[in-house]
C-alpha cells in the first residue's frame, strides 16, 4: 500500500482547498493511458517512494478479464467548460486474493484534500472488495500520516500491527490496519469529509 505522508498544515479558518472543485470529479476505471498522469501525481505526492511505471502496468494487467484480482480507479476533474480531457486528481487500487482485499494505493492531489475525494475512492475500493467476496480488507499506512489514519478509522479499519522500515528509502514504519467486511448500510457517510 502506498498511503504515504501528507501535510496537516492548513489554517483552521481556511476553507478546504478545492472544496467547490470536488463536485465536478468523476471516478472511473483506470486504463493504460492513465498511467502517465498517475505517475506524474504519484511523483509529486510521494517523491521518495513513488511507484514505477512497471508496478502500475503489472497491477492493471490483473484488473480485467474473468480472472481479474485487481480494481484500479482514477478520479478525473471535468475540463473547463465541460469538455473532454479532464485533469486526473486522484487514484486508488485494490488487490483481492483468497477472500482478503488489500488497498494497494490511494492518493488525491493536494488541491483536493478536504473535499471528500479520498473517502469516495475508499468507498469504491471497499465496494470492489465486496464484489471480490473479500471477508476482510488490509492496508498499510505510514505511521506519520495521521490524516489517512483518521480516514481509515472512520471506515472501520483498526490497527493490527506494524511493519518496521516498510517505506524506503526513508526507513519509515507502516501501521497495518484491517477492516472486516460490512454491509453498505454500515459504511460511513462520505458527505462533508
PDB file of C-alpha atoms in Angstrom:
ATOM      1  CA  UNK A   1       0.000   0.000   0.000  1.00  0.00           C
ATOM      2  CA  UNK A   2       1.299   3.436  -0.774  1.00  0.00           C
ATOM      3  CA  UNK A   3      -0.536   5.596   1.687  1.00  0.00           C
ATOM      4  CA  UNK A   4       2.281   7.937   2.447  1.00  0.00           C
ATOM      5  CA  UNK A   5       2.762  11.154   4.372  1.00  0.00           C
ATOM      6  CA  UNK A   6       0.788  14.269   3.853  1.00  0.00           C
ATOM      7  CA  UNK A   7       0.921  17.619   5.488  1.00  0.00           C
ATOM      8  CA  UNK A   8      -1.599  18.514   8.161  1.00  0.00           C
ATOM      9  CA  UNK A   9      -0.510  22.157   7.960  1.00  0.00           C
ATOM     10  CA  UNK A  10      -3.627  24.024   6.912  1.00  0.00           C
ATOM     11  CA  UNK A  11      -5.047  27.066   8.727  1.00  0.00           C
ATOM     12  CA  UNK A  12      -8.108  26.064  10.739  1.00  0.00           C
ATOM     13  CA  UNK A  13     -10.182  29.003   9.469  1.00  0.00           C
ATOM     14  CA  UNK A  14      -9.372  28.487   5.785  1.00  0.00           C
ATOM     15  CA  UNK A  15     -11.859  26.616   3.626  1.00  0.00           C
ATOM     16  CA  UNK A  16     -10.524  23.337   2.288  1.00  0.00           C
ATOM     17  CA  UNK A  17      -8.682  23.855  -0.989  1.00  0.00           C
ATOM     18  CA  UNK A  18     -10.636  22.591  -3.964  1.00  0.00           C
ATOM     19  CA  UNK A  19     -13.860  22.228  -1.935  1.00  0.00           C
ATOM     20  CA  UNK A  20     -16.018  23.609  -4.741  1.00  0.00           C
ATOM     21  CA  UNK A  21     -13.996  21.727  -7.330  1.00  0.00           C
ATOM     22  CA  UNK A  22     -14.750  18.410  -5.613  1.00  0.00           C
ATOM     23  CA  UNK A  23     -18.247  18.446  -7.050  1.00  0.00           C
ATOM     24  CA  UNK A  24     -17.082  18.067 -10.673  1.00  0.00           C
ATOM     25  CA  UNK A  25     -14.956  14.945 -10.163  1.00  0.00           C
ATOM     26  CA  UNK A  26     -15.951  11.560 -11.524  1.00  0.00           C
ATOM     27  CA  UNK A  27     -14.484   8.155 -10.741  1.00  0.00           C
ATOM     28  CA  UNK A  28     -13.797   5.591 -13.438  1.00  0.00           C
ATOM     29  CA  UNK A  29     -11.727   2.501 -14.107  1.00  0.00           C
ATOM     30  CA  UNK A  30      -8.008   3.186 -14.546  1.00  0.00           C
ATOM     31  CA  UNK A  31      -6.768   2.279 -18.023  1.00  0.00           C
ATOM     32  CA  UNK A  32      -3.291   2.081 -19.575  1.00  0.00           C
ATOM     33  CA  UNK A  33      -3.490   5.637 -20.927  1.00  0.00           C
ATOM     34  CA  UNK A  34      -3.921   6.898 -17.352  1.00  0.00           C
ATOM     35  CA  UNK A  35      -0.516   5.598 -16.257  1.00  0.00           C
ATOM     36  CA  UNK A  36       1.428   8.709 -17.355  1.00  0.00           C
ATOM     37  CA  UNK A  37      -0.776  11.217 -15.473  1.00  0.00           C
ATOM     38  CA  UNK A  38      -0.995   8.861 -12.480  1.00  0.00           C
ATOM     39  CA  UNK A  39       2.807   8.690 -12.377  1.00  0.00           C
ATOM     40  CA  UNK A  40       3.006  12.480 -12.522  1.00  0.00           C
ATOM     41  CA  UNK A  41       0.724  12.776  -9.491  1.00  0.00           C
ATOM     42  CA  UNK A  42       2.494   9.845  -7.783  1.00  0.00           C
ATOM     43  CA  UNK A  43       5.898  11.539  -8.100  1.00  0.00           C
ATOM     44  CA  UNK A  44       4.511  14.861  -6.873  1.00  0.00           C
ATOM     45  CA  UNK A  45       2.922  13.316  -3.782  1.00  0.00           C
ATOM     46  CA  UNK A  46       5.482  10.612  -2.990  1.00  0.00           C
ATOM     47  CA  UNK A  47       8.859  11.755  -4.348  1.00  0.00           C
ATOM     48  CA  UNK A  48      10.893   9.335  -2.205  1.00  0.00           C
ATOM     49  CA  UNK A  49       8.919   6.144  -2.759  1.00  0.00           C
ATOM     50  CA  UNK A  50       6.859   6.619  -5.900  1.00  0.00           C
ATOM     51  CA  UNK A  51       5.712   3.526  -7.760  1.00  0.00           C
ATOM     52  CA  UNK A  52       7.431   2.743 -11.047  1.00  0.00           C
ATOM     53  CA  UNK A  53       5.591   2.529 -14.373  1.00  0.00           C
ATOM     54  CA  UNK A  54       6.119  -1.241 -14.284  1.00  0.00           C
ATOM     55  CA  UNK A  55       4.289  -1.528 -10.977  1.00  0.00           C
ATOM     56  CA  UNK A  56       1.197   0.165 -12.406  1.00  0.00           C
ATOM     57  CA  UNK A  57       1.391  -1.861 -15.643  1.00  0.00           C
ATOM     58  CA  UNK A  58       1.609  -5.066 -13.614  1.00  0.00           C
ATOM     59  CA  UNK A  59      -1.388  -4.147 -11.486  1.00  0.00           C
ATOM     60  CA  UNK A  60      -3.515  -3.131 -14.489  1.00  0.00           C
ATOM     61  CA  UNK A  61      -2.656  -6.420 -16.204  1.00  0.00           C
ATOM     62  CA  UNK A  62      -4.588  -8.160 -13.413  1.00  0.00           C
ATOM     63  CA  UNK A  63      -7.558  -5.774 -13.465  1.00  0.00           C
ATOM     64  CA  UNK A  64      -9.545  -7.072 -16.437  1.00  0.00           C
ATOM     65  CA  UNK A  65     -10.949 -10.326 -17.665  1.00  0.00           C
ATOM     66  CA  UNK A  66     -12.627 -13.295 -15.996  1.00  0.00           C
ATOM     67  CA  UNK A  67      -9.725 -13.889 -13.601  1.00  0.00           C
ATOM     68  CA  UNK A  68      -9.233 -10.267 -12.531  1.00  0.00           C
ATOM     69  CA  UNK A  69      -7.953  -9.792  -8.982  1.00  0.00           C
ATOM     70  CA  UNK A  70      -7.437  -6.022  -9.053  1.00  0.00           C
ATOM     71  CA  UNK A  71      -9.600  -2.909  -9.189  1.00  0.00           C
ATOM     72  CA  UNK A  72      -7.932   0.404 -10.014  1.00  0.00           C
ATOM     73  CA  UNK A  73      -9.732   3.725 -10.263  1.00  0.00           C
ATOM     74  CA  UNK A  74      -8.904   7.254 -11.246  1.00  0.00           C
ATOM     75  CA  UNK A  75     -10.635  10.459 -10.217  1.00  0.00           C
ATOM     76  CA  UNK A  76     -10.972  12.891 -13.084  1.00  0.00           C
ATOM     77  CA  UNK A  77     -11.914  16.526 -12.712  1.00  0.00           C
ATOM     78  CA  UNK A  78     -14.049  17.831 -15.537  1.00  0.00           C
ATOM     79  CA  UNK A  79     -12.332  20.045 -18.081  1.00  0.00           C
ATOM     80  CA  UNK A  80     -13.257  23.741 -18.011  1.00  0.00           C
ATOM     81  CA  UNK A  81     -16.475  24.271 -19.920  1.00  0.00           C
ATOM     82  CA  UNK A  82     -17.394  20.613 -19.541  1.00  0.00           C
ATOM     83  CA  UNK A  83     -15.243  19.450 -22.446  1.00  0.00           C
ATOM     84  CA  UNK A  84     -13.400  16.158 -22.718  1.00  0.00           C
ATOM     85  CA  UNK A  85      -9.934  15.544 -21.349  1.00  0.00           C
ATOM     86  CA  UNK A  86     -10.278  16.417 -17.691  1.00  0.00           C
ATOM     87  CA  UNK A  87      -7.410  16.519 -15.211  1.00  0.00           C
ATOM     88  CA  UNK A  88      -6.565  13.455 -13.138  1.00  0.00           C
ATOM     89  CA  UNK A  89      -6.800  14.386  -9.423  1.00  0.00           C
ATOM     90  CA  UNK A  90      -6.685  11.035  -7.656  1.00  0.00           C
ATOM     91  CA  UNK A  91      -6.389   7.291  -7.931  1.00  0.00           C
ATOM     92  CA  UNK A  92      -6.629   4.128  -5.899  1.00  0.00           C
ATOM     93  CA  UNK A  93      -6.239   0.393  -6.220  1.00  0.00           C
ATOM     94  CA  UNK A  94      -7.244  -2.828  -4.522  1.00  0.00           C
ATOM     95  CA  UNK A  95      -5.861  -6.359  -4.833  1.00  0.00           C
ATOM     96  CA  UNK A  96      -8.010  -9.347  -3.842  1.00  0.00           C
ATOM     97  CA  UNK A  97      -6.625 -12.800  -3.097  1.00  0.00           C
ATOM     98  CA  UNK A  98      -8.404 -15.710  -1.387  1.00  0.00           C
ATOM     99  CA  UNK A  99     -11.049 -13.610   0.356  1.00  0.00           C
ATOM    100  CA  UNK A 100      -8.699 -10.867   1.532  1.00  0.00           C
ATOM    101  CA  UNK A 101      -8.560  -7.420  -0.023  1.00  0.00           C
ATOM    102  CA  UNK A 102      -5.521  -5.181   0.177  1.00  0.00           C
ATOM    103  CA  UNK A 103      -5.715  -1.469  -0.532  1.00  0.00           C
ATOM    104  CA  UNK A 104      -2.562  -1.127  -2.636  1.00  0.00           C
ATOM    105  CA  UNK A 105      -2.590   2.631  -3.134  1.00  0.00           C
ATOM    106  CA  UNK A 106      -4.848   5.628  -2.695  1.00  0.00           C
ATOM    107  CA  UNK A 107      -3.946   9.257  -3.325  1.00  0.00           C
ATOM    108  CA  UNK A 108      -5.522  12.613  -4.114  1.00  0.00           C
ATOM    109  CA  UNK A 109      -3.998  15.804  -5.446  1.00  0.00           C
ATOM    110  CA  UNK A 110      -3.240  18.322  -2.713  1.00  0.00           C
ATOM    111  CA  UNK A 111      -5.823  20.715  -4.151  1.00  0.00           C
ATOM    112  CA  UNK A 112      -8.458  18.044  -3.470  1.00  0.00           C
ATOM    113  CA  UNK A 113      -7.597  17.440   0.188  1.00  0.00           C
ATOM    114  CA  UNK A 114     -10.617  18.067   2.392  1.00  0.00           C
ATOM    115  CA  UNK A 115     -13.161  17.612  -0.428  1.00  0.00           C
ATOM    116  CA  UNK A 116     -14.122  14.033   0.406  1.00  0.00           C
ATOM    117  CA  UNK A 117     -12.413  12.603  -2.664  1.00  0.00           C
ATOM    118  CA  UNK A 118     -10.250  10.219  -0.620  1.00  0.00           C
ATOM    119  CA  UNK A 119     -13.384   8.901   1.084  1.00  0.00           C
ATOM    120  CA  UNK A 120     -15.094   8.449  -2.300  1.00  0.00           C
ATOM    121  CA  UNK A 121     -12.143   6.464  -3.640  1.00  0.00           C
ATOM    122  CA  UNK A 122     -12.020   4.344  -0.493  1.00  0.00           C
ATOM    123  CA  UNK A 123     -15.773   3.685  -0.673  1.00  0.00           C
ATOM    124  CA  UNK A 124     -15.422   2.452  -4.256  1.00  0.00           C
ATOM    125  CA  UNK A 125     -12.469   0.230  -3.365  1.00  0.00           C
ATOM    126  CA  UNK A 126     -14.390  -1.281  -0.456  1.00  0.00           C
ATOM    127  CA  UNK A 127     -17.265  -1.918  -2.865  1.00  0.00           C
ATOM    128  CA  UNK A 128     -14.813  -3.731  -5.113  1.00  0.00           C
ATOM    129  CA  UNK A 129     -13.707  -5.829  -2.123  1.00  0.00           C
ATOM    130  CA  UNK A 130     -17.327  -6.832  -1.660  1.00  0.00           C
ATOM    131  CA  UNK A 131     -17.577  -7.701  -5.360  1.00  0.00           C
ATOM    132  CA  UNK A 132     -14.478  -9.889  -4.957  1.00  0.00           C
ATOM    133  CA  UNK A 133     -16.165 -11.518  -1.908  1.00  0.00           C
ATOM    134  CA  UNK A 134     -13.440 -10.400   0.484  1.00  0.00           C
ATOM    135  CA  UNK A 135     -14.188 -11.020   4.165  1.00  0.00           C
ATOM    136  CA  UNK A 136     -11.526  -8.543   5.271  1.00  0.00           C
ATOM    137  CA  UNK A 137      -9.517  -5.668   3.823  1.00  0.00           C
ATOM    138  CA  UNK A 138      -5.980  -4.795   4.864  1.00  0.00           C
ATOM    139  CA  UNK A 139      -3.793  -1.766   4.232  1.00  0.00           C
ATOM    140  CA  UNK A 140      -0.522  -0.227   5.284  1.00  0.00           C
ATOM    141  CA  UNK A 141      -0.211   3.451   6.104  1.00  0.00           C
ATOM    142  CA  UNK A 142       2.811   5.446   7.181  1.00  0.00           C
ATOM    143  CA  UNK A 143       2.901   5.936  10.943  1.00  0.00           C
ATOM    144  CA  UNK A 144       3.364   9.676  10.338  1.00  0.00           C
ATOM    145  CA  UNK A 145       0.293  10.003   8.066  1.00  0.00           C
ATOM    146  CA  UNK A 146      -2.342  10.884  10.654  1.00  0.00           C
ATOM    147  CA  UNK A 147      -4.803  12.308   8.094  1.00  0.00           C
ATOM    148  CA  UNK A 148      -5.042   8.973   6.307  1.00  0.00           C
ATOM    149  CA  UNK A 149      -5.226   7.031   9.565  1.00  0.00           C
ATOM    150  CA  UNK A 150      -8.229   9.109  10.671  1.00  0.00           C
ATOM    151  CA  UNK A 151      -9.956   8.443   7.341  1.00  0.00           C
ATOM    152  CA  UNK A 152      -9.396   4.699   7.628  1.00  0.00           C
ATOM    153  CA  UNK A 153     -10.618   4.636  11.224  1.00  0.00           C
ATOM    154  CA  UNK A 154     -13.861   6.359  10.122  1.00  0.00           C
ATOM    155  CA  UNK A 155     -14.356   3.447   7.714  1.00  0.00           C
ATOM    156  CA  UNK A 156     -13.897   0.829  10.423  1.00  0.00           C
ATOM    157  CA  UNK A 157     -10.221  -0.020   9.948  1.00  0.00           C
ATOM    158  CA  UNK A 158      -8.401  -0.960  13.140  1.00  0.00           C
ATOM    159  CA  UNK A 159      -4.643  -1.130  13.790  1.00  0.00           C
ATOM    160  CA  UNK A 160      -3.325  -4.696  13.990  1.00  0.00           C
ATOM    161  CA  UNK A 161       0.455  -4.278  13.831  1.00  0.00           C
ATOM    162  CA  UNK A 162       3.495  -2.592  12.347  1.00  0.00           C
ATOM    163  CA  UNK A 163       5.916  -3.249   9.512  1.00  0.00           C
ATOM    164  CA  UNK A 164       9.255  -1.812  10.577  1.00  0.00           C
ATOM    165  CA  UNK A 165      11.105   0.162   7.892  1.00  0.00           C
ATOM    166  CA  UNK A 166       8.401  -0.615   5.306  1.00  0.00           C
ATOM    167  CA  UNK A 167       8.640   2.677   3.413  1.00  0.00           C
ATOM    168  CA  UNK A 168      12.022   3.087   1.786  1.00  0.00           C
ATOM    169  CA  UNK A 169      14.346   4.859   1.339  1.00  0.00           C
ATOM    170  CA  UNK A 170      13.191   6.811   4.391  1.00  0.00           C
ATOM    171  CA  UNK A 171      13.023   3.699   6.604  1.00  0.00           C
ATOM    172  CA  UNK A 172       9.575   4.754   7.885  1.00  0.00           C
ATOM    173  CA  UNK A 173       7.370   2.231   9.670  1.00  0.00           C
ATOM    174  CA  UNK A 174       3.942   1.251   8.372  1.00  0.00           C
ATOM    175  CA  UNK A 175       0.887   0.804  10.537  1.00  0.00           C
ATOM    176  CA  UNK A 176      -1.076  -2.240   9.348  1.00  0.00           C
ATOM    177  CA  UNK A 177      -4.840  -1.806   9.574  1.00  0.00           C
ATOM    178  CA  UNK A 178      -7.699  -4.219   8.980  1.00  0.00           C
ATOM    179  CA  UNK A 179     -11.418  -3.899   8.346  1.00  0.00           C
ATOM    180  CA  UNK A 180     -13.799  -6.798   8.322  1.00  0.00           C
ATOM    181  CA  UNK A 181     -16.482  -6.753   5.650  1.00  0.00           C
ATOM    182  CA  UNK A 182     -19.529  -4.634   6.419  1.00  0.00           C
ATOM    183  CA  UNK A 183     -22.753  -4.191   4.565  1.00  0.00           C
ATOM    184  CA  UNK A 184     -23.069  -0.975   2.554  1.00  0.00           C
ATOM    185  CA  UNK A 185     -25.594   0.354   5.092  1.00  0.00           C
ATOM    186  CA  UNK A 186     -22.866   0.190   7.769  1.00  0.00           C
ATOM    187  CA  UNK A 187     -20.368   2.270   5.794  1.00  0.00           C
ATOM    188  CA  UNK A 188     -19.935   5.867   6.971  1.00  0.00           C
ATOM    189  CA  UNK A 189     -21.370   8.738   5.014  1.00  0.00           C
ATOM    190  CA  UNK A 190     -18.801  10.500   2.827  1.00  0.00           C
ATOM    191  CA  UNK A 191     -20.649  13.794   2.839  1.00  0.00           C
ATOM    192  CA  UNK A 192     -18.676  16.571   4.486  1.00  0.00           C
ATOM    193  CA  UNK A 193     -15.390  14.693   4.571  1.00  0.00           C
TER     194      UNK A 193
END
